[in-house]
Tab-separated table of C-alpha atoms in Angstrom:
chain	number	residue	atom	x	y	z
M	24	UNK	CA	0.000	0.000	0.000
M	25	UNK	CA	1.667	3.136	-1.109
M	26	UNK	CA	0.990	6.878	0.887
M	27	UNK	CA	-1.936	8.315	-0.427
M	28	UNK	CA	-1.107	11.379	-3.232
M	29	UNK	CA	-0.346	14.833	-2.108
M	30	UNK	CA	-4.132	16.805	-1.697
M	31	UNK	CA	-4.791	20.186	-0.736
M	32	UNK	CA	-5.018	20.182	3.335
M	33	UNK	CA	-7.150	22.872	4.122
M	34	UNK	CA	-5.845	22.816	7.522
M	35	UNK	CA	-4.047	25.802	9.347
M	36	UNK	CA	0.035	25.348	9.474
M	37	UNK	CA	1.452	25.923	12.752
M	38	UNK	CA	4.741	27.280	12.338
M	39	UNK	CA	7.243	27.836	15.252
M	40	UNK	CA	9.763	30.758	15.990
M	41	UNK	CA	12.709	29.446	18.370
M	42	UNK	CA	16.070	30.944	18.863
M	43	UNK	CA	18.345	31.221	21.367
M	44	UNK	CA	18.655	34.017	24.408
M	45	UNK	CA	19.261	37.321	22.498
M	46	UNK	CA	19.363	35.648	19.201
M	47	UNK	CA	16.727	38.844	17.434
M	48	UNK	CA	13.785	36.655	17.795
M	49	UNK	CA	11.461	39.959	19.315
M	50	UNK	CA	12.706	41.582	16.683
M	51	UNK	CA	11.716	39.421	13.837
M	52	UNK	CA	8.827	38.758	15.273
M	53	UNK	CA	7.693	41.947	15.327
M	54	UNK	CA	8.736	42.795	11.677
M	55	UNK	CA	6.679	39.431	10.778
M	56	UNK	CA	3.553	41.260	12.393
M	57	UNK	CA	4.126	43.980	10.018
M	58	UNK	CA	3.908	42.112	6.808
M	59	UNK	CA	0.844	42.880	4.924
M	60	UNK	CA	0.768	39.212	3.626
M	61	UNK	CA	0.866	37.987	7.725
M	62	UNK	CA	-2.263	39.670	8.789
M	63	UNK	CA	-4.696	36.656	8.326
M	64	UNK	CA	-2.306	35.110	11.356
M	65	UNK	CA	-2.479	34.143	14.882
M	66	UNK	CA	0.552	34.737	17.180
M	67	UNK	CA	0.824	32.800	20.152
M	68	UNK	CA	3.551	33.976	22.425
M	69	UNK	CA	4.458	33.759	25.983
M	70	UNK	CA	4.270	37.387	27.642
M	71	UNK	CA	2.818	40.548	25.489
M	72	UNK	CA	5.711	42.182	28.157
M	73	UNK	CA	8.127	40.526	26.404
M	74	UNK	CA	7.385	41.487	23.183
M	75	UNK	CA	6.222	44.872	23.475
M	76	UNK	CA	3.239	45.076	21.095
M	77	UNK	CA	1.277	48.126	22.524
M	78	UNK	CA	1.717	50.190	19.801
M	79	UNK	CA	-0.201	47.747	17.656
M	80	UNK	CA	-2.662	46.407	20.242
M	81	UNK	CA	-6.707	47.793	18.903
M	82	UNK	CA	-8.999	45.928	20.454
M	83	UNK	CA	-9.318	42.921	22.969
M	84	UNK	CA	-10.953	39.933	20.892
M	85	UNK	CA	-11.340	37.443	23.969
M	86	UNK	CA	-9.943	37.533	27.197
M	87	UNK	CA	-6.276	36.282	26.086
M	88	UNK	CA	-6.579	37.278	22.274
M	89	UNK	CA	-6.305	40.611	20.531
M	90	UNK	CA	-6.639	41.969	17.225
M	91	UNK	CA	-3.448	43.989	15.959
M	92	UNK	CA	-3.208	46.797	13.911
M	93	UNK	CA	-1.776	44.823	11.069
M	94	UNK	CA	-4.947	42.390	11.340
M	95	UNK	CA	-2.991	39.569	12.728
M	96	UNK	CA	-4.712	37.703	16.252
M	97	UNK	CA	-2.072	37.700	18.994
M	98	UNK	CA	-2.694	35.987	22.007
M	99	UNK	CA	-0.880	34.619	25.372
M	100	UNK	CA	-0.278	31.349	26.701
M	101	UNK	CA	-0.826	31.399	30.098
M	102	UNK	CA	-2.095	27.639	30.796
M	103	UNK	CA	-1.337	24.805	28.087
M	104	UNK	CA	-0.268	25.519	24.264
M	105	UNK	CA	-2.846	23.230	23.459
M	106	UNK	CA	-5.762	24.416	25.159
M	107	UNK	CA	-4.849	27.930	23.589
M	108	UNK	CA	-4.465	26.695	19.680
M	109	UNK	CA	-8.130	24.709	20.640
M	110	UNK	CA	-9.512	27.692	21.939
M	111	UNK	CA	-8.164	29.783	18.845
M	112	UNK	CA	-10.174	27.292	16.729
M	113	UNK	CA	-13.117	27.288	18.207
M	114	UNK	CA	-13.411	30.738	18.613
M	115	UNK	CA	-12.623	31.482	14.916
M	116	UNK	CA	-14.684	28.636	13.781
M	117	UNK	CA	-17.616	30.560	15.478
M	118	UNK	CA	-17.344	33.611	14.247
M	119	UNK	CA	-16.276	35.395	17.744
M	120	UNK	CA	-12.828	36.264	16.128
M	121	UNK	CA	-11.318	36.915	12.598
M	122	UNK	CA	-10.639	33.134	10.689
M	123	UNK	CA	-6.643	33.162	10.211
M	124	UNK	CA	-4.800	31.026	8.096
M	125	UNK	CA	-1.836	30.473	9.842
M	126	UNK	CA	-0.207	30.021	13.391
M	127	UNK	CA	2.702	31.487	14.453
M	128	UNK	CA	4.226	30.182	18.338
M	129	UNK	CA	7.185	32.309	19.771
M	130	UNK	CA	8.815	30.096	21.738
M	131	UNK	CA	11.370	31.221	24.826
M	132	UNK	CA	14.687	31.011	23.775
M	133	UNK	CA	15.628	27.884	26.065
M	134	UNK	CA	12.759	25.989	24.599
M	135	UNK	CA	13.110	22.800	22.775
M	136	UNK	CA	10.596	23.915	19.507
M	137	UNK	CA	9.573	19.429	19.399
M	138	UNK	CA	7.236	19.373	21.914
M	139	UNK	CA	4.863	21.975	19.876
M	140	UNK	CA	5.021	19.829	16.789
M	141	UNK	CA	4.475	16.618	18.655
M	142	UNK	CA	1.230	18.147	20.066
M	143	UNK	CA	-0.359	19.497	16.728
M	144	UNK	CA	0.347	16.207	15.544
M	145	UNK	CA	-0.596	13.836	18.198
M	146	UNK	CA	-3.693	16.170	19.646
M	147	UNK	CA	-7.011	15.007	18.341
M	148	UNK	CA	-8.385	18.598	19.229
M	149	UNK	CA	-5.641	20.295	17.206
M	150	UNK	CA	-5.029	17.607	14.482
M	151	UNK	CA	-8.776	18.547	12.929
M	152	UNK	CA	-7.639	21.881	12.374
M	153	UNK	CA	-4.184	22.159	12.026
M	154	UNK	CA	-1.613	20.625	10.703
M	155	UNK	CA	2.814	21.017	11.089
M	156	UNK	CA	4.197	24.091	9.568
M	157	UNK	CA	7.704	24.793	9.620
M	158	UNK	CA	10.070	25.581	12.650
M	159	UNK	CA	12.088	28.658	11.992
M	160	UNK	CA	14.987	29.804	14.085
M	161	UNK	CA	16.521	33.044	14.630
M	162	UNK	CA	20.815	33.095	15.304
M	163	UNK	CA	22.519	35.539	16.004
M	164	UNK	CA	25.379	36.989	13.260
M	165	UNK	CA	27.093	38.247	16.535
M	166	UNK	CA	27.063	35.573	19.198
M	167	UNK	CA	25.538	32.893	17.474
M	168	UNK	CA	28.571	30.273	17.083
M	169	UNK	CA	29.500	30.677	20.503
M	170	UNK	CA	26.141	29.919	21.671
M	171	UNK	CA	25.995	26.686	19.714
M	172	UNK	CA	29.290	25.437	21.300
M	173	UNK	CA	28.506	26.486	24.674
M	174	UNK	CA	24.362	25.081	24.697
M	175	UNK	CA	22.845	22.597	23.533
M	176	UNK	CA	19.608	23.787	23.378
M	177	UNK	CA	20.952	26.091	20.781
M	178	UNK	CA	22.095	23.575	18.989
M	179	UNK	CA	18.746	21.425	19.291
M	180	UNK	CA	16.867	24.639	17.569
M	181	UNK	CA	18.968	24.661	14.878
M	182	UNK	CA	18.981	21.046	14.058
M	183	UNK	CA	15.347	20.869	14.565
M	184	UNK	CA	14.789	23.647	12.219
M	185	UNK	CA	13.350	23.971	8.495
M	186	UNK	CA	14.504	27.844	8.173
M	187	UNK	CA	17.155	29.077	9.367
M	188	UNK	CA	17.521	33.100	9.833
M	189	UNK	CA	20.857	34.573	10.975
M	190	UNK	CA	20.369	37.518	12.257
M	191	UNK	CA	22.222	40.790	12.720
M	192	UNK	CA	24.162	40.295	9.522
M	193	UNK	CA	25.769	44.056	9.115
M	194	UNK	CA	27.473	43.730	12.870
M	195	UNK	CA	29.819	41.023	11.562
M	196	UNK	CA	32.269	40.760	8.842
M	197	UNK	CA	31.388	38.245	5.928
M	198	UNK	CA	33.966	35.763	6.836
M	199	UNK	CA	32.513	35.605	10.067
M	200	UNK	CA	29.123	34.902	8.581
M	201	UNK	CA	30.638	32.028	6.224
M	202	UNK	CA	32.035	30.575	9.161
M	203	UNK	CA	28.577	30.416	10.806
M	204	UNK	CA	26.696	29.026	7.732
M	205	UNK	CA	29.701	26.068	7.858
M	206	UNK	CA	28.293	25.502	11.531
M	207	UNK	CA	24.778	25.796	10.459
M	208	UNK	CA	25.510	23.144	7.663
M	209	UNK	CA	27.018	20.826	9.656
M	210	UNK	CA	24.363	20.876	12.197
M	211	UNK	CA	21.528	20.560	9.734
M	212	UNK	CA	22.660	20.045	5.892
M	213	UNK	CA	18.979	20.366	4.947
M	214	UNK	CA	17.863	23.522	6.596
M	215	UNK	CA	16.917	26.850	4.241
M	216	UNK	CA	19.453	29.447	5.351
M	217	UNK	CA	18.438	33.480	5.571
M	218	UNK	CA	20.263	36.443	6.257
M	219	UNK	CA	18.601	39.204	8.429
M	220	UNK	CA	19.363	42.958	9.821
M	221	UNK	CA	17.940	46.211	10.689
M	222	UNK	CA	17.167	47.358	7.588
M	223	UNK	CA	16.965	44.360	5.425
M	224	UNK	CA	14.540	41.174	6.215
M	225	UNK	CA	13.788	38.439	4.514
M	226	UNK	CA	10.480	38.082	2.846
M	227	UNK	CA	8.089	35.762	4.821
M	228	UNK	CA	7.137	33.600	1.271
M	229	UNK	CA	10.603	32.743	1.537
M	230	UNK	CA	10.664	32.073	5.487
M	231	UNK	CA	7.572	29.815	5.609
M	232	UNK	CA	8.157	28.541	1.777
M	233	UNK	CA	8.449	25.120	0.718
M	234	UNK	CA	9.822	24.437	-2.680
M	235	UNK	CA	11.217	21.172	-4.381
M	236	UNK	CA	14.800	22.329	-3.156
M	237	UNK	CA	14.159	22.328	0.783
M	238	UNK	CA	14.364	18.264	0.022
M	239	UNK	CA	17.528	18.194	-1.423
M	240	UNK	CA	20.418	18.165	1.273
M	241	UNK	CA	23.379	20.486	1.370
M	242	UNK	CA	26.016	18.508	1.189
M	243	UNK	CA	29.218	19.038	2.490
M	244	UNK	CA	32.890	18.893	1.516
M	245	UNK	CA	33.824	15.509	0.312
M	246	UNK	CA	37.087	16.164	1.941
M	247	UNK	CA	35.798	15.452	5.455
M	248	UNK	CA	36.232	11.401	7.236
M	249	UNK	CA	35.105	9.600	4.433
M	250	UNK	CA	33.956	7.417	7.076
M	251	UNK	CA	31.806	9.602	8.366
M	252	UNK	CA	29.473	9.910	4.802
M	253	UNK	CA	28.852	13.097	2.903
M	254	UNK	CA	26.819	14.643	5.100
M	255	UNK	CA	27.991	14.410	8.430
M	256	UNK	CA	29.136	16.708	11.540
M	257	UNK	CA	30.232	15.890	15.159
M	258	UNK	CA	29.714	17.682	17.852
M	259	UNK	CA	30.818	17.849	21.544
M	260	UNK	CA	26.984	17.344	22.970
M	261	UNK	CA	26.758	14.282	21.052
M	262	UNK	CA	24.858	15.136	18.226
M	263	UNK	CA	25.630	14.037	14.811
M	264	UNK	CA	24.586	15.020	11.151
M	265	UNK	CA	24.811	12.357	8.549
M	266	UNK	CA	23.171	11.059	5.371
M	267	UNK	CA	22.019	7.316	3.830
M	268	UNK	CA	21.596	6.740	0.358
M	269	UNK	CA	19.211	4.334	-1.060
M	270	UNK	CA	20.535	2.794	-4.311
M	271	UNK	CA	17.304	1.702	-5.228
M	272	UNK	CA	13.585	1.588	-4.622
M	273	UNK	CA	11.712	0.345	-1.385
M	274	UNK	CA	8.755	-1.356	-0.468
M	275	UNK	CA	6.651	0.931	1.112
M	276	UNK	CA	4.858	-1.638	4.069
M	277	UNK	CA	8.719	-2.626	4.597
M	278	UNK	CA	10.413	0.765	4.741
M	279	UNK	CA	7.266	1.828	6.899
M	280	UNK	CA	7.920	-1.178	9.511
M	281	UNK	CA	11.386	-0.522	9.376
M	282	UNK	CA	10.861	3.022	10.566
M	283	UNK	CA	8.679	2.698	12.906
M	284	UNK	CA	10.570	0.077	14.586
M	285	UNK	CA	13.732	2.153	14.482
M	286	UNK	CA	11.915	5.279	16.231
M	287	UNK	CA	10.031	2.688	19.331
M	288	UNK	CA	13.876	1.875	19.868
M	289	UNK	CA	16.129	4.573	19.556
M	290	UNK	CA	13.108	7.868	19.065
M	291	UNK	CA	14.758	9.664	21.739
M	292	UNK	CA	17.959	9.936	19.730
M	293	UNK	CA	16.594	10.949	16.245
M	294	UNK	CA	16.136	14.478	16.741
M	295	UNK	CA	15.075	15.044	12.695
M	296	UNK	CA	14.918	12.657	10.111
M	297	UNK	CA	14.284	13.966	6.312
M	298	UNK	CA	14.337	12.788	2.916
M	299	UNK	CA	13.261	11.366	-0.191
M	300	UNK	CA	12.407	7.693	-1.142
M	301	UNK	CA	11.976	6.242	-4.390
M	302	UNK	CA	9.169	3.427	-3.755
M	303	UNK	CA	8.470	0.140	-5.775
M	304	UNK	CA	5.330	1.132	-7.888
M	305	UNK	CA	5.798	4.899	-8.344
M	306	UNK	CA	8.113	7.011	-9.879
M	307	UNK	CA	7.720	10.157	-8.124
M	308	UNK	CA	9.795	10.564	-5.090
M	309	UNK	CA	8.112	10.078	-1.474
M	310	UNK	CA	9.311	13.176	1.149
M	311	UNK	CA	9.914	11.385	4.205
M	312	UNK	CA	10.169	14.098	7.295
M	313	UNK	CA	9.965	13.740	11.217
M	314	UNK	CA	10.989	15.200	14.583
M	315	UNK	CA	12.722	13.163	17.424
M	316	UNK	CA	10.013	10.367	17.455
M	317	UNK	CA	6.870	11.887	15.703
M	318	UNK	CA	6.801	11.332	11.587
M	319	UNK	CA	5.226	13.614	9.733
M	320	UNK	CA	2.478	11.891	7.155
M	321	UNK	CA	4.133	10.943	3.758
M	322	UNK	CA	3.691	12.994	0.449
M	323	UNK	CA	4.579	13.346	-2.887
M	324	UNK	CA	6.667	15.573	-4.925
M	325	UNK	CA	6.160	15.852	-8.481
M	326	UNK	CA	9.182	15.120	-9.959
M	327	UNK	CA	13.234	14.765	-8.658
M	328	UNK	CA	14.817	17.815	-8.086
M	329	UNK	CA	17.584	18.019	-10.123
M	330	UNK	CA	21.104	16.553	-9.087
M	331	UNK	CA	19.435	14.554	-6.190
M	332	UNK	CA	20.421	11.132	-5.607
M	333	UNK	CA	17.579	9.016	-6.227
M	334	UNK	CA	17.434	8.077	-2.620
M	335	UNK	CA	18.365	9.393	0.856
M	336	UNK	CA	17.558	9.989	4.118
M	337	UNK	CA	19.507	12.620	6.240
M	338	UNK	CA	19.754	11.530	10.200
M	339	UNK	CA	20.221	14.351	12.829
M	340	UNK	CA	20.712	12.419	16.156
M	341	UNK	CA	22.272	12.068	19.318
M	342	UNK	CA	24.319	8.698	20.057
M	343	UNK	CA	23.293	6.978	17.026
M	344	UNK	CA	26.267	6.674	14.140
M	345	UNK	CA	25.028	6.261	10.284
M	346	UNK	CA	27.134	2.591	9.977
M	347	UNK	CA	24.179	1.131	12.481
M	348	UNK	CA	21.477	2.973	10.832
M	349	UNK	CA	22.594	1.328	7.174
M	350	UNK	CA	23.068	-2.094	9.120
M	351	UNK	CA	19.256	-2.065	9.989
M	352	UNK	CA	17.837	-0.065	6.747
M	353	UNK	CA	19.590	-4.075	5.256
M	354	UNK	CA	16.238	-5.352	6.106
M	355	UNK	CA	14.148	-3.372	4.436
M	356	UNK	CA	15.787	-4.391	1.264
M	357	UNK	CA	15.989	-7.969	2.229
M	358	UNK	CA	12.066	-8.290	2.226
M	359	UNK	CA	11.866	-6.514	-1.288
């Protein structure tokens, strides 16, 4: 039995702004708010204080929501993110407050950005009327590589991310920016990179964008440990970066068992798993995409992006090494 074909989902995304302490995330956030082609959103953030949105506050909508100058909903979790994004839907669905057609969550910039995903995905409430939208996170031009060697939970939010926006661009010098994209890369080969500053921000069509390129991993230098695979980092919290190729198509009930099995076992490790499969049947390639041990429902793309291998899978994980990952992906190719 093969996924079902790509349809349109007319459910609302949920995308998530992380980023670590000081990383520009209040400030993005607030330029987001300004875009004219935001304003059918809902913001859910932690503290209005924190944020400092008076100046575009107009009217209370409920209680804990508010309807902002730039016609985006803005409200503030005070109890459980998911009795807020229920609450958001009902009261939309009932005409009490503007629809919106997308969530944004700001997330504190310790917070682990998973946990969100796993509960849009796993909530019945929420999984009716939304569905996963992308996790962007904000790092700073300035500070950023030391924060990423010094915390880990810097250096979950960037492997966890689809988007990643560097912020603060014209403090630094390019070289020092190129340096930090290498990082970035070797955290997360996958992730869309963006440059940000004061007077120059990226678009949000490209933040919250998915195209047939965000599939295709950037690859490293091939004159890294060959041992290691093409795409592949280490670093000092554990956490490693590499890639499996297939080298030729799968059945889709194997590769399925296969996965789920891996994730019951070692789901605490994987913190992203992404890629493309060619399956046994179809000739359009199958996006395969997950966080830590939640999988996100297969699709299709339409065709191969260009210079793609016709397989792969790209593993971001703690304690797992890609030599035991290809030793079990063996028996999905076994039962073909």
């Amino acid at each position: 039995m093969l996924p079902a074909a790509a349809t349109v989902d007319e459910r609302v995304p949920v995308h998530v702004l992380t980023g670590f302490l000081g990383s520009g995330k209040t400030t993005f956030l607030k330029h987001l708010l300004g875009e004219p082609g935001l304003a059918d959103t809902a913001v859910v953030i932690n503290e209005f204080g924190e944020v400092g949105l008076d100046h575009l506050l107009v009217r209370e909508v409920s209680e804990d929501v508010v309807l902002l100058s730039s016609g985006c909903l803005c409200c503030a979790v005070r109890d459980d993110l998911v009795s807020t994004l229920a609450e958001l839907a009902s009261l939309a669905g009932t005409g009490r407050m503007p629809a919106f057609n997308r969530v944004v969550v700001e997330t504190t910039g310790l917070a682990d950005p998973a946990p969100i995903m796993h509960a849009v995905m796993s909530d019945l409430r929420l999984c009716r009327a939304y569905q996963a939208g992308s996790i962007v996170t904000t790092i700073d031009g300035v500070s950023g590589a030391r924060s990423i060697g010094d915390f880990s939970e810097a250096v979950q939010q960037v492997a966890l991310a689809d988007c990643v926006v560097v912020t603060k661009s014209d403090l630094v010098e390019p070289w020092s920016l190129d340096a930090l994209d290498l990082e970035i890369a070797r955290i997360n080969p996958s992730v869309r990179r963006l440059t940000s500053s004061m007077e120059r921000f990226p678009p949000s069509d490209a933040i919250f964008a998915h195209d047939d390129d965000d599939w295709q991993p950037h690859f490293l230098s091939q004159d890294q440990d060959q041992d290691q695979g093409p795409a592949s980092g280490r670093h000092s919290d554990g956490i490693d970066t590499f890639s499996v190729t297939l080298d030729r198509p799968v059945q889709w009930p194997a590769f399925v068992e296969w996965l789920e099995l891996l994730l019951a076992s070692r789901g605490q490790s994987i913190l992203r798993v992404k890629g493309l499969l060619p399956v046994i049947g179809d000739a359009r390639p199958v996006v395969i995409h997950g966080v830590q041990n939640v999988v996100y429902p297969p699709q299709y793309l339409p065709r191969w992006p260009e210079d793609t291998p016709r397989g792969w899978l790209v593993f971001i994980a703690r304690d797992l090494t890609r030599s035991a990952v290809e030793a079990s992906l063996k028996s999905v190719f076994t039962e073909t």
